[in-house]
Short mmCIF file of N, CA and C in Angstrom, two decimals:
data_model
loop_
_atom_site.label_atom_id
_atom_site.label_comp_id
_atom_site.label_asym_id
_atom_site.label_seq_id
_atom_site.Cartn_x
_atom_site.Cartn_y
_atom_site.Cartn_z
N MET A 35 -1.02 33.05 36.07
CA MET A 35 0.21 32.30 36.04
C MET A 35 0.95 32.57 37.34
N LYS A 36 1.75 31.61 37.76
CA LYS A 36 2.48 31.74 39.03
C LYS A 36 3.99 31.72 38.77
N LEU A 37 4.69 32.58 39.50
CA LEU A 37 6.15 32.69 39.41
C LEU A 37 6.77 31.95 40.58
N PRO A 38 7.58 30.92 40.32
CA PRO A 38 8.24 30.21 41.41
C PRO A 38 9.28 31.12 42.09
N ASN A 39 9.32 31.07 43.41
CA ASN A 39 10.28 31.87 44.15
C ASN A 39 11.71 31.56 43.72
N SER A 40 11.97 30.32 43.35
CA SER A 40 13.33 29.89 43.00
C SER A 40 13.92 30.65 41.82
N ILE A 41 13.08 31.14 40.91
CA ILE A 41 13.63 31.91 39.79
C ILE A 41 13.13 33.36 39.76
N SER A 42 12.46 33.78 40.83
CA SER A 42 11.95 35.15 40.85
C SER A 42 13.05 36.21 40.75
N PRO A 43 14.22 36.05 41.41
CA PRO A 43 15.26 37.07 41.25
C PRO A 43 15.72 37.19 39.79
N ALA A 44 15.83 36.07 39.10
CA ALA A 44 16.25 36.09 37.70
C ALA A 44 15.21 36.80 36.84
N PHE A 45 13.93 36.54 37.09
CA PHE A 45 12.86 37.18 36.33
C PHE A 45 12.85 38.69 36.56
N ILE A 46 13.01 39.11 37.81
CA ILE A 46 13.02 40.54 38.13
C ILE A 46 14.21 41.22 37.46
N GLU A 47 15.38 40.61 37.50
CA GLU A 47 16.56 41.17 36.84
C GLU A 47 16.33 41.24 35.33
N TRP A 48 15.73 40.23 34.75
CA TRP A 48 15.44 40.21 33.32
C TRP A 48 14.50 41.35 32.94
N LEU A 49 13.47 41.58 33.77
CA LEU A 49 12.55 42.69 33.53
C LEU A 49 13.29 44.02 33.57
N GLU A 50 14.14 44.17 34.57
CA GLU A 50 14.88 45.42 34.72
C GLU A 50 15.80 45.66 33.52
N ARG A 51 16.47 44.64 33.06
CA ARG A 51 17.32 44.75 31.87
C ARG A 51 16.51 45.11 30.63
N GLY A 52 15.25 44.71 30.62
CA GLY A 52 14.38 44.98 29.49
C GLY A 52 13.74 46.36 29.53
N GLY A 53 14.16 47.19 30.48
CA GLY A 53 13.66 48.56 30.54
C GLY A 53 12.51 48.79 31.49
N HIS A 54 12.17 47.81 32.30
CA HIS A 54 11.10 47.97 33.26
C HIS A 54 11.63 48.68 34.51
N LYS A 55 10.80 49.50 35.11
CA LYS A 55 11.12 50.15 36.37
C LYS A 55 10.39 49.40 37.47
N ILE A 56 11.10 49.08 38.54
CA ILE A 56 10.53 48.28 39.61
C ILE A 56 10.50 49.10 40.89
N THR A 57 9.31 49.20 41.49
CA THR A 57 9.16 49.92 42.75
C THR A 57 8.35 49.06 43.71
N LEU A 58 8.56 49.29 44.99
CA LEU A 58 7.83 48.57 46.02
C LEU A 58 6.85 49.53 46.68
N LYS A 59 5.62 49.08 46.84
CA LYS A 59 4.59 49.86 47.52
C LYS A 59 3.84 48.92 48.45
N LYS A 60 3.95 49.19 49.73
CA LYS A 60 3.32 48.39 50.77
C LYS A 60 3.48 46.89 50.49
N ASN A 61 2.48 46.22 49.98
CA ASN A 61 2.56 44.78 49.73
C ASN A 61 2.48 44.45 48.24
N LEU A 62 3.02 45.35 47.41
CA LEU A 62 3.03 45.14 45.96
C LEU A 62 4.39 45.50 45.38
N MET A 63 4.84 44.69 44.45
CA MET A 63 5.96 45.07 43.61
C MET A 63 5.31 45.56 42.32
N VAL A 64 5.57 46.83 42.00
CA VAL A 64 4.95 47.45 40.83
C VAL A 64 6.01 47.52 39.73
N ILE A 65 5.69 46.97 38.58
CA ILE A 65 6.60 46.93 37.44
C ILE A 65 5.97 47.73 36.31
N THR A 66 6.70 48.76 35.84
CA THR A 66 6.17 49.61 34.77
C THR A 66 7.20 49.73 33.65
N LYS A 67 6.68 49.99 32.44
CA LYS A 67 7.55 50.23 31.29
C LYS A 67 6.84 51.19 30.34
N GLU A 68 7.58 52.25 29.98
CA GLU A 68 7.07 53.19 28.99
C GLU A 68 7.26 52.56 27.61
N CYS A 69 6.20 52.57 26.81
CA CYS A 69 6.26 51.94 25.50
C CYS A 69 5.36 52.69 24.52
N ASN A 70 5.98 53.34 23.55
CA ASN A 70 5.23 54.08 22.51
C ASN A 70 4.21 55.06 23.10
N GLY A 71 4.64 55.81 24.10
CA GLY A 71 3.77 56.82 24.68
C GLY A 71 2.77 56.32 25.70
N SER A 72 2.71 55.03 25.92
CA SER A 72 1.82 54.49 26.95
C SER A 72 2.65 53.75 27.99
N THR A 73 2.04 53.50 29.12
CA THR A 73 2.74 52.81 30.21
C THR A 73 2.16 51.42 30.40
N LYS A 74 3.00 50.43 30.30
CA LYS A 74 2.61 49.05 30.61
C LYS A 74 2.85 48.87 32.11
N ARG A 75 1.92 48.20 32.80
CA ARG A 75 2.03 48.07 34.25
C ARG A 75 1.62 46.68 34.70
N GLY A 76 2.38 46.15 35.62
CA GLY A 76 2.05 44.88 36.24
C GLY A 76 2.38 44.94 37.72
N VAL A 77 1.76 44.07 38.49
CA VAL A 77 2.03 44.02 39.93
C VAL A 77 2.19 42.57 40.38
N ILE A 78 3.05 42.42 41.38
CA ILE A 78 3.22 41.13 42.04
C ILE A 78 2.91 41.35 43.52
N PRO A 79 1.80 40.79 44.02
CA PRO A 79 1.49 40.94 45.45
C PRO A 79 2.41 40.06 46.29
N PHE A 80 2.79 40.57 47.46
CA PHE A 80 3.62 39.80 48.39
C PHE A 80 3.37 40.29 49.80
N GLU A 81 3.79 39.51 50.76
CA GLU A 81 3.74 39.91 52.17
C GLU A 81 5.16 40.13 52.64
N ARG A 82 5.42 41.27 53.25
CA ARG A 82 6.77 41.54 53.75
C ARG A 82 7.16 40.50 54.79
N HIS A 83 8.40 40.11 54.76
CA HIS A 83 8.98 39.14 55.70
C HIS A 83 8.36 37.75 55.58
N GLU A 84 7.75 37.46 54.43
CA GLU A 84 7.19 36.12 54.19
C GLU A 84 7.59 35.67 52.79
N VAL A 85 8.30 34.57 52.73
CA VAL A 85 8.71 34.02 51.45
C VAL A 85 7.70 32.95 51.05
N LYS A 86 7.15 33.11 49.86
CA LYS A 86 6.18 32.13 49.35
C LYS A 86 6.87 31.23 48.32
N GLU A 87 6.31 30.07 48.11
CA GLU A 87 6.83 29.16 47.09
C GLU A 87 6.53 29.68 45.69
N PHE A 88 5.36 30.32 45.52
CA PHE A 88 4.93 30.88 44.23
C PHE A 88 4.28 32.24 44.45
N TYR A 89 4.45 33.13 43.45
CA TYR A 89 3.83 34.45 43.48
C TYR A 89 2.90 34.59 42.28
N ASP A 90 1.73 35.17 42.51
CA ASP A 90 0.75 35.36 41.44
C ASP A 90 1.21 36.47 40.49
N LEU A 91 1.03 36.22 39.20
CA LEU A 91 1.34 37.22 38.18
C LEU A 91 0.06 37.65 37.50
N ASP A 92 -0.07 38.96 37.24
CA ASP A 92 -1.22 39.46 36.51
C ASP A 92 -1.05 39.17 35.02
N ASP A 93 -1.99 39.60 34.20
CA ASP A 93 -1.97 39.29 32.77
C ASP A 93 -0.72 39.83 32.08
N TYR A 94 -0.37 41.09 32.36
CA TYR A 94 0.80 41.67 31.70
C TYR A 94 2.07 40.89 32.05
N LEU A 95 2.28 40.64 33.35
CA LEU A 95 3.50 39.93 33.75
C LEU A 95 3.47 38.46 33.35
N SER A 96 2.30 37.87 33.23
CA SER A 96 2.21 36.49 32.73
C SER A 96 2.75 36.42 31.30
N GLY A 97 2.41 37.41 30.49
CA GLY A 97 2.92 37.47 29.13
C GLY A 97 4.42 37.64 29.07
N ARG A 98 4.94 38.51 29.94
CA ARG A 98 6.39 38.72 30.01
C ARG A 98 7.08 37.43 30.49
N TYR A 99 6.45 36.75 31.44
CA TYR A 99 7.01 35.51 31.99
C TYR A 99 7.10 34.43 30.91
N GLU A 100 6.12 34.37 30.02
CA GLU A 100 6.16 33.39 28.92
C GLU A 100 7.37 33.66 28.02
N VAL A 101 7.63 34.94 27.72
CA VAL A 101 8.80 35.29 26.90
C VAL A 101 10.09 34.91 27.64
N PHE A 102 10.12 35.19 28.94
CA PHE A 102 11.27 34.84 29.78
C PHE A 102 11.53 33.33 29.73
N LEU A 103 10.47 32.54 29.86
CA LEU A 103 10.63 31.08 29.84
C LEU A 103 11.11 30.57 28.48
N LYS A 104 10.66 31.20 27.40
CA LYS A 104 11.15 30.82 26.07
C LYS A 104 12.64 31.08 25.95
N GLN A 105 13.10 32.21 26.48
CA GLN A 105 14.53 32.50 26.45
C GLN A 105 15.30 31.51 27.32
N TYR A 106 14.72 31.13 28.44
CA TYR A 106 15.33 30.13 29.32
C TYR A 106 15.47 28.81 28.57
N LEU A 107 14.42 28.37 27.88
CA LEU A 107 14.48 27.12 27.13
C LEU A 107 15.51 27.19 26.00
N ASN A 108 15.61 28.34 25.36
CA ASN A 108 16.57 28.49 24.26
C ASN A 108 18.01 28.59 24.73
N ASN A 109 18.23 29.15 25.93
CA ASN A 109 19.60 29.43 26.39
C ASN A 109 20.10 28.53 27.50
N GLY A 110 19.24 27.78 28.13
CA GLY A 110 19.67 26.84 29.15
C GLY A 110 19.81 27.44 30.54
N LYS A 111 20.27 26.60 31.45
CA LYS A 111 20.36 26.95 32.87
C LYS A 111 21.27 28.15 33.12
N SER A 112 22.30 28.33 32.32
CA SER A 112 23.23 29.44 32.54
C SER A 112 22.52 30.79 32.41
N PHE A 113 21.46 30.85 31.61
CA PHE A 113 20.66 32.06 31.46
C PHE A 113 20.11 32.49 32.82
N ILE A 114 19.52 31.55 33.54
CA ILE A 114 18.96 31.82 34.87
C ILE A 114 20.07 32.11 35.86
N ASP A 115 21.12 31.30 35.84
CA ASP A 115 22.22 31.47 36.79
C ASP A 115 22.86 32.84 36.67
N ASP A 116 23.11 33.30 35.47
CA ASP A 116 23.73 34.62 35.27
C ASP A 116 22.84 35.73 35.84
N LEU A 117 21.55 35.65 35.59
CA LEU A 117 20.63 36.66 36.11
C LEU A 117 20.57 36.61 37.64
N LYS A 118 20.57 35.41 38.21
CA LYS A 118 20.54 35.27 39.66
C LYS A 118 21.79 35.86 40.32
N TRP A 119 22.95 35.63 39.71
CA TRP A 119 24.19 36.16 40.27
C TRP A 119 24.20 37.68 40.27
N VAL A 120 23.70 38.27 39.22
CA VAL A 120 23.62 39.74 39.16
C VAL A 120 22.70 40.25 40.27
N MET A 121 21.55 39.63 40.42
CA MET A 121 20.61 40.07 41.45
C MET A 121 21.19 39.85 42.85
N ALA A 122 21.92 38.75 43.05
CA ALA A 122 22.54 38.51 44.36
C ALA A 122 23.56 39.60 44.67
N GLY A 123 24.31 40.02 43.67
CA GLY A 123 25.28 41.11 43.86
C GLY A 123 24.59 42.40 44.23
N LYS A 124 23.48 42.70 43.59
CA LYS A 124 22.71 43.91 43.92
C LYS A 124 22.20 43.84 45.35
N PHE A 125 21.74 42.67 45.77
CA PHE A 125 21.24 42.49 47.13
C PHE A 125 22.36 42.71 48.14
N ARG A 126 23.54 42.12 47.87
CA ARG A 126 24.67 42.28 48.79
C ARG A 126 25.06 43.75 48.92
N ARG A 127 25.09 44.47 47.79
CA ARG A 127 25.43 45.90 47.83
C ARG A 127 24.39 46.68 48.63
N ALA A 128 23.12 46.36 48.46
CA ALA A 128 22.07 47.05 49.20
C ALA A 128 22.19 46.81 50.70
N VAL A 129 22.48 45.57 51.09
CA VAL A 129 22.66 45.25 52.51
C VAL A 129 23.86 46.00 53.06
N MET A 130 24.96 46.02 52.31
CA MET A 130 26.16 46.72 52.75
C MET A 130 25.89 48.22 52.93
N MET A 131 25.20 48.82 51.95
CA MET A 131 24.89 50.25 52.05
C MET A 131 23.96 50.52 53.24
N ASN A 132 23.02 49.63 53.49
CA ASN A 132 22.13 49.77 54.63
C ASN A 132 22.91 49.70 55.95
N ASN A 133 23.84 48.76 56.02
CA ASN A 133 24.66 48.62 57.22
C ASN A 133 25.55 49.84 57.42
N LEU A 134 26.09 50.38 56.35
CA LEU A 134 26.92 51.59 56.44
C LEU A 134 26.09 52.78 56.91
N ALA A 135 24.87 52.85 56.44
CA ALA A 135 23.99 53.96 56.85
C ALA A 135 23.68 53.88 58.35
N LYS A 136 23.59 52.69 58.90
CA LYS A 136 23.33 52.52 60.33
C LYS A 136 24.53 52.99 61.16
N VAL A 137 25.74 52.83 60.64
CA VAL A 137 26.94 53.20 61.36
C VAL A 137 27.17 54.72 61.33
N ALA A 138 26.81 55.33 60.21
CA ALA A 138 27.07 56.78 60.03
C ALA A 138 26.19 57.64 60.90
#
């Protein structure tokens, strides 16, 4: 399954709210979640400094994406918009903190 770039920030925020931990490793976004003593894991490959129209999802994240889309259909566009705004705020804070670190 493929994740459109246009809603990828909303999907990532939704995963994070659902208890997933998100880390970046070289050219992979690694998404993990502890569940009943086992770890669920998914990865999204990407190239740094390159924005793609779609990102490939593995089996685990494809399943999560289907649940995400069902919630989107049930709740409408505001569901995506709210998640995007939260992620945009996190991005702005990260950029600001990075800029402050350069000055210090």
